[in-house]
């Protein structure tokens, strides 16, 4: 078939132009959305009298055939297929002469915007449910570890002991916000651009409300210029995925630390770890490292695409064709990372004895000792200084910390109970706090939100 604009041009395109312009290698994955959009469009054309019922049916039948050619992989592309839109239209026109009417009142500018919204809506919906599956894994692990506890850290220094479930759910809550963000992005992108034409609407009696409804959009565009220029939803999706990727990276980083010999907090399942080609003793947390590594690429897609958008005048510019590759890659990357990390976390074993031993280091109770003094009426600043001095003396070799506490006139034997292994973690019962009792409330709230977000 000749170029779409063959009427206007005398010669054919240069090879380099064709290759640069060709988006088929990546936009072919939108074939289902292109066909769906075309069905809605041709149905509307018939309803407003721009094609007759016979032509509509011929086109719909041809679209069905094209769809099955794609699904059984018998669809044959030809050299002049510049993108998925031209390929589908070319094939429909080969199947039926009525195909020549399919592009009535439509431009690839509103067509591609429609297809990509449909694609993104479906994809983000799927990713959302994979995030929820991962949250369930965290919830299940949090439930199964019971009252196990470990040191909580600030500055990567042991700070105060917390329930292991508390730590696991902390990551779960970050993922809840990711789910919310995906929902909000889906809600905002759910506006149909179809009927905007190339940029200005049409002199033909199109009905954009009808196509919007047929495609399950909540509304149609209000401004045709905006409709074909707007790629905010791509940028938003890239941001949502970049931040989700950053969350996965932070989870990955902790798993890497925890799997190290020095921490020794977790054991990795063989199926979700790798060995070394040279060092037989090694078991490596590659998935966690890739989760950490892939986040860089996701951030790159976001900043790259923002740069693509920033200088564009209204309306459609070919630069916008650069929306798909980062978006597709970001979705693929997040999907795979989520699945792998989820498998890794669901098969982890926790070395809860080692965690407890670290958490029960006498110094971990330092804040509890200061709070014990506060309960006797001492101002917190003074209490902090009393305990701080004992820590300093113990570290200087004046005696074991517990002995110094017992000998302290402010603390003494009565305060020693605070240092009993496992005591410290139990004491922080404030709402949202790290004790097992506080965490049991949190577990229920987290589970309830998951049910709510799943919609059952
Ligand atoms: N392949 C193009 C894209 O992905 C489709 C729109 C082309 N429109 C145009 N007027 N050349 O953006």
PDB file of C-alpha atoms and ligand atoms in Angstrom, residues 23 27 82-83 85 108-109 112 316 318 320-321 324, ligand 1:
ATOM      1  CA  UNK A  23       6.874   2.613  15.700  1.00  0.00           C
ATOM      2  CA  UNK A  27       3.356  -0.255  19.301  1.00  0.00           C
ATOM      3  CA  UNK A  82       4.376   2.435   9.820  1.00  0.00           C
ATOM      4  CA  UNK A  83       2.632   1.736  13.069  1.00  0.00           C
ATOM      5  CA  UNK A  85      -2.822   1.891  13.355  1.00  0.00           C
ATOM      6  CA  UNK A 108      -4.027   8.805  14.182  1.00  0.00           C
ATOM      7  CA  UNK A 109      -3.566  11.590  16.680  1.00  0.00           C
ATOM      8  CA  UNK A 112      -3.085   6.691  19.287  1.00  0.00           C
ATOM      9  CA  UNK A 316       0.479  16.442  18.425  1.00  0.00           C
ATOM     10  CA  UNK A 318       6.026  13.222  16.612  1.00  0.00           C
ATOM     11  CA  UNK A 320       5.025  12.027  21.486  1.00  0.00           C
ATOM     12  CA  UNK A 321       5.710   8.714  19.811  1.00  0.00           C
ATOM     13  CA  UNK A 324       5.450   4.152  24.474  1.00  0.00           C
TER      14      UNK A 324
HETATM   15  N1  LIG B   1       2.790   6.194  15.629  1.00  0.00           N
HETATM   16  C1  LIG B   1       2.307   7.476  16.045  1.00  0.00           C
HETATM   17  C2  LIG B   1       2.545   7.647  17.554  1.00  0.00           C
HETATM   18  O1  LIG B   1       2.807   6.684  18.189  1.00  0.00           O
HETATM   19  C3  LIG B   1       0.856   7.593  15.751  1.00  0.00           C
HETATM   20  C4  LIG B   1       0.379   8.966  15.532  1.00  0.00           C
HETATM   21  C5  LIG B   1       0.949   9.523  14.300  1.00  0.00           C
HETATM   22  N2  LIG B   1       0.285  10.734  13.924  1.00  0.00           N
HETATM   23  C6  LIG B   1       0.796  11.478  12.948  1.00  0.00           C
HETATM   24  N3  LIG B   1       0.138  12.528  12.664  1.00  0.00           N
HETATM   25  N4  LIG B   1       1.892  11.157  12.341  1.00  0.00           N
HETATM   26  O2  LIG B   1       2.492   8.727  18.088  1.00  0.00           O
END
